[in-house]
Structures are given as structure tokens and as C-alpha cells.
PDB file of C-alpha atoms and ligand atoms in Angstrom:
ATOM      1  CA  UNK A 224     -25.788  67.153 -26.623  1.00 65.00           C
ATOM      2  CA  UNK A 225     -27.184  65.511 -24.115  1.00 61.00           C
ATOM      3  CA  UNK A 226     -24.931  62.693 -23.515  1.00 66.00           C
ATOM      4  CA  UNK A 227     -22.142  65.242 -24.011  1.00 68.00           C
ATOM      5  CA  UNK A 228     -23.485  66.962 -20.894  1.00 62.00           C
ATOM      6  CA  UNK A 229     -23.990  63.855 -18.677  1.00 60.00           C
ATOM      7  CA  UNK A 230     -27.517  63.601 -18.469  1.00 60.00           C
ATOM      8  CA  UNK A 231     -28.248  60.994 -21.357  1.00 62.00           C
ATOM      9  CA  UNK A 232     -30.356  59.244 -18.910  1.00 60.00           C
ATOM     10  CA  UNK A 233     -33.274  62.246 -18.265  1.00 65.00           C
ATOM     11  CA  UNK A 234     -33.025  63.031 -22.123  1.00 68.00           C
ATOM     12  CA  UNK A 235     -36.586  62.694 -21.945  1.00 73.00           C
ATOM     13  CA  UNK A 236     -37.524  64.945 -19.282  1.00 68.00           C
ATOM     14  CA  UNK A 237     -34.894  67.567 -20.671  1.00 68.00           C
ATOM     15  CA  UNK A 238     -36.399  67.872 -24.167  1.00 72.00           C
ATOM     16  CA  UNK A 239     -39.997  67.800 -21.915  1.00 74.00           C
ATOM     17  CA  UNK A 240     -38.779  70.388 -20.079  1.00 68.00           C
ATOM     18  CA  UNK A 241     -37.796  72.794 -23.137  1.00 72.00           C
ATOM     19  CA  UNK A 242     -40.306  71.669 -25.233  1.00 75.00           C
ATOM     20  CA  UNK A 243     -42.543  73.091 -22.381  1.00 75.00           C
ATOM     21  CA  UNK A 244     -40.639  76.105 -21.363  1.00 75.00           C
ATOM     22  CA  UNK A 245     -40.119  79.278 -22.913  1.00 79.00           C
ATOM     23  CA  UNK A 246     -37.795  81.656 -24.990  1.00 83.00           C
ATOM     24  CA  UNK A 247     -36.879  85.267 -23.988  1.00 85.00           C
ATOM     25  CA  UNK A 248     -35.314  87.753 -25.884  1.00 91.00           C
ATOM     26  CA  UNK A 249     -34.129  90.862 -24.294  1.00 91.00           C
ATOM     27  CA  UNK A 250     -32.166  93.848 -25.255  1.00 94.00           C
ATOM     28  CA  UNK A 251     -30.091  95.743 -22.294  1.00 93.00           C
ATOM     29  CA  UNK A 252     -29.008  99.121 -22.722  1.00 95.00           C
ATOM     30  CA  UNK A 253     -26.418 100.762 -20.800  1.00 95.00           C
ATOM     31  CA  UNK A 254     -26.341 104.879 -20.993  1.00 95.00           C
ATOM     32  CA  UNK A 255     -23.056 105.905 -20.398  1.00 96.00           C
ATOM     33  CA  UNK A 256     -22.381 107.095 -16.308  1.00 95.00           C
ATOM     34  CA  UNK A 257     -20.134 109.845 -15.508  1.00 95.00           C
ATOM     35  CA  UNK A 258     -18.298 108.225 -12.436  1.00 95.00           C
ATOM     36  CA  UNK A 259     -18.766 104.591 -13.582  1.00 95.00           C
ATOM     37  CA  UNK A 260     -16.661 103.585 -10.512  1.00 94.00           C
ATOM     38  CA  UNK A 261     -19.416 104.435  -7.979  1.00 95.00           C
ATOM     39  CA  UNK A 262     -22.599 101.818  -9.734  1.00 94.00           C
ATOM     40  CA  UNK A 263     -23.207  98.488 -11.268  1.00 95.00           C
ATOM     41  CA  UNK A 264     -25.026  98.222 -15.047  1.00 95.00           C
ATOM     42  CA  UNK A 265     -26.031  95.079 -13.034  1.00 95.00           C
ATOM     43  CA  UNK A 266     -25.685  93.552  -9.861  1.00 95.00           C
ATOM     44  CA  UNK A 267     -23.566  89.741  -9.887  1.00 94.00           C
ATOM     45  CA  UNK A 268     -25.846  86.933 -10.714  1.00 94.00           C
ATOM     46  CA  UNK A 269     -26.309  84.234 -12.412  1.00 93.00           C
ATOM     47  CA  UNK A 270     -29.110  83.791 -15.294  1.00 92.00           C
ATOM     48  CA  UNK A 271     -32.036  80.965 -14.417  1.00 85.00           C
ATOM     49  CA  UNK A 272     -32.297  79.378 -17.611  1.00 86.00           C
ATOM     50  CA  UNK A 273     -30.192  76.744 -19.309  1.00 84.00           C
ATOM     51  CA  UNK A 274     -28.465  78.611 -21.313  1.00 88.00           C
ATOM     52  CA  UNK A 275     -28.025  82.504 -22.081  1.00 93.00           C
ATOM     53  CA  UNK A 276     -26.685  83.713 -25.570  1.00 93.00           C
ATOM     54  CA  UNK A 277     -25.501  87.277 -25.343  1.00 94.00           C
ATOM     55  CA  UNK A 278     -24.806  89.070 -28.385  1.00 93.00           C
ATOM     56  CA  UNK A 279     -22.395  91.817 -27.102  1.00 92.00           C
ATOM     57  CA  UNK A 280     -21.708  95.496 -29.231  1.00 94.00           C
ATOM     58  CA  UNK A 281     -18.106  96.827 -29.189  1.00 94.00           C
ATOM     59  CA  UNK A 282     -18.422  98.347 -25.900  1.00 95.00           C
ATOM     60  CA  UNK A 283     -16.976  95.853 -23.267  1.00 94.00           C
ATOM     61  CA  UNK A 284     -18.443  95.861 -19.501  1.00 96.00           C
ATOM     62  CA  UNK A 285     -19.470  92.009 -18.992  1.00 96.00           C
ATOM     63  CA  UNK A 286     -17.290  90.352 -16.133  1.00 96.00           C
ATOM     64  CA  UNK A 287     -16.919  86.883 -14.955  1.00 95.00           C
ATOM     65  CA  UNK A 288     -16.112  85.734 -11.532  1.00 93.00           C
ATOM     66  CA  UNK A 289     -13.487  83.018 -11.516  1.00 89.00           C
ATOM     67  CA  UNK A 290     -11.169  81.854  -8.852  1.00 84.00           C
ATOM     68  CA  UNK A 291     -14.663  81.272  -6.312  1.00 76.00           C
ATOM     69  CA  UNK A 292     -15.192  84.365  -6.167  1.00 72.00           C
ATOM     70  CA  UNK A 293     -11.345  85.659  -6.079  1.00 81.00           C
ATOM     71  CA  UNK A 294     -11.803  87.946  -9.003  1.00 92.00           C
ATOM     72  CA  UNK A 295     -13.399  89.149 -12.022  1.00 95.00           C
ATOM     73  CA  UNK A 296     -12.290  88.639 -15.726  1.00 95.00           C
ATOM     74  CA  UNK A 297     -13.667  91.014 -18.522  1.00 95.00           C
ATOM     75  CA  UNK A 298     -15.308  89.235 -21.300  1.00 95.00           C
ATOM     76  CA  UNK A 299     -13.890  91.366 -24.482  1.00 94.00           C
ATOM     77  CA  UNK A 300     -16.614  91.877 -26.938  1.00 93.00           C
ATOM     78  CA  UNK A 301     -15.209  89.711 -30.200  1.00 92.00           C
ATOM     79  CA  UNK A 302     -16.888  90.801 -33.533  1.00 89.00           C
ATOM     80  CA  UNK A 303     -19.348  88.156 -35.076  1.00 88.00           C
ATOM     81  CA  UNK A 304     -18.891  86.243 -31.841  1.00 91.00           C
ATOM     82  CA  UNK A 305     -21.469  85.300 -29.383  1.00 92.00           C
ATOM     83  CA  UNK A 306     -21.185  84.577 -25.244  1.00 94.00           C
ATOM     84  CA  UNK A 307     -23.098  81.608 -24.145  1.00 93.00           C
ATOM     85  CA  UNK A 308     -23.562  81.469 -20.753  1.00 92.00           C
ATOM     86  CA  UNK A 309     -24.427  78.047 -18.530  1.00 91.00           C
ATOM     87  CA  UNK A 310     -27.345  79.245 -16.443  1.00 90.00           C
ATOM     88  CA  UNK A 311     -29.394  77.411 -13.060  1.00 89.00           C
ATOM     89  CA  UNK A 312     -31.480  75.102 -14.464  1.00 84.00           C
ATOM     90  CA  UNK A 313     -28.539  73.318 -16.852  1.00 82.00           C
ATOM     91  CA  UNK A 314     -26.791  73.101 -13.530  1.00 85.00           C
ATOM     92  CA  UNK A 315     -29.066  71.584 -12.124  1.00 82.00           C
ATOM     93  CA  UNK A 316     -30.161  68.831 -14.806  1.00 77.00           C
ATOM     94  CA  UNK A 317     -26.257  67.953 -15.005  1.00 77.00           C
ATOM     95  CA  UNK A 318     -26.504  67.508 -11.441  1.00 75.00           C
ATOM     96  CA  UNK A 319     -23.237  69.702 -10.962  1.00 76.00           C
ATOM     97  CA  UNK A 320     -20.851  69.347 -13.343  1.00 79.00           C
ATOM     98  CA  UNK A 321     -21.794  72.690 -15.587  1.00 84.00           C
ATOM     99  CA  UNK A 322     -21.938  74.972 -13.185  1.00 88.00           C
ATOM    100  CA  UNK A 323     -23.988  78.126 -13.811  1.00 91.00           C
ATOM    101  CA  UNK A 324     -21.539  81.346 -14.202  1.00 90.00           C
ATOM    102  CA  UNK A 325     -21.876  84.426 -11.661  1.00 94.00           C
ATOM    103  CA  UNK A 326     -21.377  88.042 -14.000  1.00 95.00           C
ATOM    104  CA  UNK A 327     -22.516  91.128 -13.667  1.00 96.00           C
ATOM    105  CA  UNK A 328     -21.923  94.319 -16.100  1.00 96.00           C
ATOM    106  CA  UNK A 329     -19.854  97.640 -15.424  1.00 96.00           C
ATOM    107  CA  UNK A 330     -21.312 100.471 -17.415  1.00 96.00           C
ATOM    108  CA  UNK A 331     -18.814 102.525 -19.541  1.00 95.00           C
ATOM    109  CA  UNK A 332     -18.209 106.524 -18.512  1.00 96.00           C
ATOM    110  CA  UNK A 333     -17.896 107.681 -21.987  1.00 95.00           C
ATOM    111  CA  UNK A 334     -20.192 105.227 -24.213  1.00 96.00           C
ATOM    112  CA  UNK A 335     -23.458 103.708 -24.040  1.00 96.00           C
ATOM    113  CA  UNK A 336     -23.582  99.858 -24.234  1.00 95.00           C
ATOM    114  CA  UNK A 337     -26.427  97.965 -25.653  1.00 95.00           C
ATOM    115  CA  UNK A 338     -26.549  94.201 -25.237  1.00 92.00           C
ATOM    116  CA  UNK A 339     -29.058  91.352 -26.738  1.00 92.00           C
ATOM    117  CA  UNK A 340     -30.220  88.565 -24.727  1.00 92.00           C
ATOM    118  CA  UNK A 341     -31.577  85.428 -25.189  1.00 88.00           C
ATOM    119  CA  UNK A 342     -32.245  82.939 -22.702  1.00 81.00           C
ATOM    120  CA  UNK A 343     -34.472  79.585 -22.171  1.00 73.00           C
ATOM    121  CA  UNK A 344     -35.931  79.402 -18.928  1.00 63.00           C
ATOM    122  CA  UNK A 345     -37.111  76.035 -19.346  1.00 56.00           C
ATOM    123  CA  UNK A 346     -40.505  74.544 -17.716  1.00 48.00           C
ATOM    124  CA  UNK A 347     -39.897  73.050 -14.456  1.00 46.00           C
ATOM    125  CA  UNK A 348     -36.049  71.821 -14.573  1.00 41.00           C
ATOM    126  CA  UNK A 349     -35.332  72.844 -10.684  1.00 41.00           C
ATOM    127  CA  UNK A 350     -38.602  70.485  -9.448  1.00 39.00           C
ATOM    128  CA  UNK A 351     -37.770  67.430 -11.374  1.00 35.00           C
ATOM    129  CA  UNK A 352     -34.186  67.493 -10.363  1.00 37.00           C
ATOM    130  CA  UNK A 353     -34.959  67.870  -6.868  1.00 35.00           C
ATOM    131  CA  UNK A 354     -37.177  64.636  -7.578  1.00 33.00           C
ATOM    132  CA  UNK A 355     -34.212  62.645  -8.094  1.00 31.00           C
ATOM    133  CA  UNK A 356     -34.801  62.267 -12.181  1.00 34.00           C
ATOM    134  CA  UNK A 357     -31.067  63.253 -13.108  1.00 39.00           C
ATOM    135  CA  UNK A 358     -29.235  61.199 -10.982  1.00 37.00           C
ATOM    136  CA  UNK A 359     -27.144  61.656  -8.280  1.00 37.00           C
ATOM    137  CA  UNK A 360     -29.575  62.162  -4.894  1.00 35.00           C
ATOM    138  CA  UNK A 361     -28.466  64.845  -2.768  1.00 38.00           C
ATOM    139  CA  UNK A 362     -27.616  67.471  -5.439  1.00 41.00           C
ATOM    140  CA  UNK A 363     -30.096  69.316  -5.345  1.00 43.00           C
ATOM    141  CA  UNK A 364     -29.727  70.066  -1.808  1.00 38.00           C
ATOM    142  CA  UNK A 365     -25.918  70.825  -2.928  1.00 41.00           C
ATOM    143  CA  UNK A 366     -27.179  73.766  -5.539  1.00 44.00           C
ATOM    144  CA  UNK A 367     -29.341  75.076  -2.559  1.00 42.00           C
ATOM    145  CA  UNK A 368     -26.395  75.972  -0.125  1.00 42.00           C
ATOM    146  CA  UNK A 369     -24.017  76.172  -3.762  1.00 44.00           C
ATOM    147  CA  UNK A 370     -26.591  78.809  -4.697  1.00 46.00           C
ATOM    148  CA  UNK A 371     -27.082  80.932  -1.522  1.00 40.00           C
ATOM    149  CA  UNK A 372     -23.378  80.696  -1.132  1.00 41.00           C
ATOM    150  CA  UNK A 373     -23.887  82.700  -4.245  1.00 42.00           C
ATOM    151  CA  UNK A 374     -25.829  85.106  -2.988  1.00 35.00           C
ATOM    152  CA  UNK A 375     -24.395  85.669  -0.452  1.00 32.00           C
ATOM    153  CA  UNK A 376     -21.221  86.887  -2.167  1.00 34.00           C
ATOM    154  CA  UNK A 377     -23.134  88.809  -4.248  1.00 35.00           C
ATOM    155  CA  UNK A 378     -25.771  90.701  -2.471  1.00 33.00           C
ATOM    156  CA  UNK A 379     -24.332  90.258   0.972  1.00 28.00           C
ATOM    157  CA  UNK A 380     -27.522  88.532   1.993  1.00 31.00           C
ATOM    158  CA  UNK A 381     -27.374  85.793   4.340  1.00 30.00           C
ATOM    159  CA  UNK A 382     -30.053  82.921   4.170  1.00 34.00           C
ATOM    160  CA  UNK A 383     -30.294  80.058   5.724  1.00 39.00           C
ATOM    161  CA  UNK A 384     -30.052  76.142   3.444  1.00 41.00           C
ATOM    162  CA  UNK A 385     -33.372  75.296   1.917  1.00 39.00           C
ATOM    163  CA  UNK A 386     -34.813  71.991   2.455  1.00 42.00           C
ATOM    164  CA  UNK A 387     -34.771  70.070  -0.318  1.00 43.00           C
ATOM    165  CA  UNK A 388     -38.797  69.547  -0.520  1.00 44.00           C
ATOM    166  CA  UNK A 389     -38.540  73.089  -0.904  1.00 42.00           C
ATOM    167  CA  UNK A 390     -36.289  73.590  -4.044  1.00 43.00           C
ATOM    168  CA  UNK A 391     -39.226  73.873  -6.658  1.00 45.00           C
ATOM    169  CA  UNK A 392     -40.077  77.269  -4.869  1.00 43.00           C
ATOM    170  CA  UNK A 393     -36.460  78.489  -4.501  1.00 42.00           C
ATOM    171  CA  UNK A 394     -36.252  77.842  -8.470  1.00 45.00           C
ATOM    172  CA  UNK A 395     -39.751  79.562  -8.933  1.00 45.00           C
ATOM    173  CA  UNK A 396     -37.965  83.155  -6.982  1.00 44.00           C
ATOM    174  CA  UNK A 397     -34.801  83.055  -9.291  1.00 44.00           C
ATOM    175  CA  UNK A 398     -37.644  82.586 -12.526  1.00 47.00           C
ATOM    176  CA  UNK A 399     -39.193  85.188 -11.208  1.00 45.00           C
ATOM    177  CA  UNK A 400     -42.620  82.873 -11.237  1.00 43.00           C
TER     178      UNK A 400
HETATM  179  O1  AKG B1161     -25.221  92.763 -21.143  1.00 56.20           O
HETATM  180  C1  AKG B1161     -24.567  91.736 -20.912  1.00 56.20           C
HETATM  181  O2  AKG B1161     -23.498  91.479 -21.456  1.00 56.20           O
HETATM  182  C2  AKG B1161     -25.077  90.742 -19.900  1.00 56.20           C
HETATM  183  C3  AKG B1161     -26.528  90.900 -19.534  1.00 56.20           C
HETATM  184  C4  AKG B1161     -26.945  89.906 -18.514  1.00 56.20           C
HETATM  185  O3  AKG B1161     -26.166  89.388 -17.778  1.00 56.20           O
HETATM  186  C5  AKG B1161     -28.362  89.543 -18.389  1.00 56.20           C
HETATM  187  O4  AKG B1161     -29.220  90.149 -19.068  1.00 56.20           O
HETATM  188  O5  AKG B1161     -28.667  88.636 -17.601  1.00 56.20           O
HETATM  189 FE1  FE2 B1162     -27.055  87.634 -16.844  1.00 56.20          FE
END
């Protein structure tokens, strides 16, 4: 999988890095809202880990943003199918080329949804790739703007570029450590 993904040379490091991570599993529920128009089921973002399996029920609401940021595509729940999402972290440790996917859920206004979750956060993937390990110097620095450029969309926050010395603690917020 590895060399699939580009990063055959920190094959090493990756399987450290899950081997020392962790697995969540989490299950979202969405009550139906009466003016579903007015609220998020949640805010865009994009998951930390390095990859997120969603497990959807019949109820749609997941969206994707595509066209950088022109627009939002709903992800149709497909029975017996699962959603795997590229999150942070993989992003990082392919220095670029799988990019992590921005999303956010609309709840329904006459059904509840419930969603399952599982995601691997993975042990300290944003510090060794701002060490250089993966490759190409500089990309790190890339995901930091990338990233707030992100957020910025999003949350209409504005924040300045990291430094690169400090990536380890920008990937510690988005964890959540
Ligand atoms: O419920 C969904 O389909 C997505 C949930 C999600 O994006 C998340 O838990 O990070
Ligand atoms: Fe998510």
C-alpha cells in the first residue's frame, strides 16, 4: 500500500507510526431538526487521522467540498458500502499527493441519522514529516498554510502560517492532544 501511496521510502516510520497510534470508533447520531436549513450536524473539517471509514445508514447528509472550495457534493448512502475518507496525517506522510477531504454533515428535518466512525489517528505522523522523513522538504510548511487555508474557509478564522519547527504542535490541536 505503501508504495502505491508514494511513500515506499518511510515504510518504516509509517507502520511505526500506526503500530504506535491508536484506533477510534465512534458512533454520530443526528436527531432530526425542524428547519434543517438554519444549522450544521457538523461544522466543515477534515478528520486528523490517516484514514476515516464511515459506515453511513440510509439517511444521506454527508457532503464533500470539491472544486477548492466551489461547492459541495452529497455523498449518497450506498447499502453494504463503506466511505473511506483520506484524513491529515496520510496527507502529510504522502507529502501532498492524497490530500485530506474537507466534509461536514447536514442533518435531515424529518429523520434522525446515525453514523459509525472509525478512524486511526496514528502516533506522531505530523512531527516526523515535518522532520523531513517522507521526502520532499518544504511540505510540511505547504500543509501549514494548505491547512489554515482550510480553516479559514471553513470557520472564517484567519491565522497567520506556522513555522515549520512548529508543525508537531499544530498537528497535536487538530488530535485534540
Ligand atoms: O456522519 C458522517 O457521515 C460523517 C461524520 C464525520 O465526519 C466525523 O465523525 O468526523
Ligand atoms: Fe469527519
Amino acid at each position: 500500500m505503501e508504495a502505491a501511496l508514494g511513500i515506499v521510502r518511510c515504510r518504516d516510520a509509517l507502520l511505526e507510526e500506526c503500530d504506535g497510534g491508536s484506533q477510534m470508533m465512534m458512533v454520530n447520531c443526528f436527531p432530526a431538526c425542524p428547519e434543517p436549513e438554519l444549522t450544521l450536524g457538523m461544522p466543515p473539517h477534515s478528520d486528523f487521522g490517516l484514514l476515516t471509514i464511515l459506515l453511513q445508514d440510509e439517511v444521506s447528509g454527508l457532503e464533500v467540498s470539491y472544486g477548492d472550495g466551489g461547492g459541495w457534493a452529497v455523498v449518497e448512502p450506498l447499502a453494504g458500502a463503506v466511505v473511506v475518507n483520506v484524513g491529515d496525517h496520510l496527507e502529510i506522510l504522502s507529502n501532498g499527493p492524497y490530500r485530506s477531504v474537507l466534509h461536514r454533515v447536514r442533518v435531515n428535518g424529518r429523520r434522525a441519522r446515525v453514523g459509525g466512525v472509525t478512524a486511526q489517528p496514528g502516533g506522531g505522523a505530523g512531527d516526523r514529516a515535518g522532520g523531513g522523513v517522507c521526502g520532499r522538504a518544504g511540505h510540511a510548511a505547504a500543509v501549514h498554510g494548505h491547512r489554515h487555508g482550510r480553516l479559514r474557509r471553513g470557520q472564517a478564522q484567519v491565522l497567520p502560517p506556522l513555522p515549520q519547527d512548529q508543525h508537531h504542535l499544530f498537528i497535536n490541536i487538530l488530535s485534540g492532544r
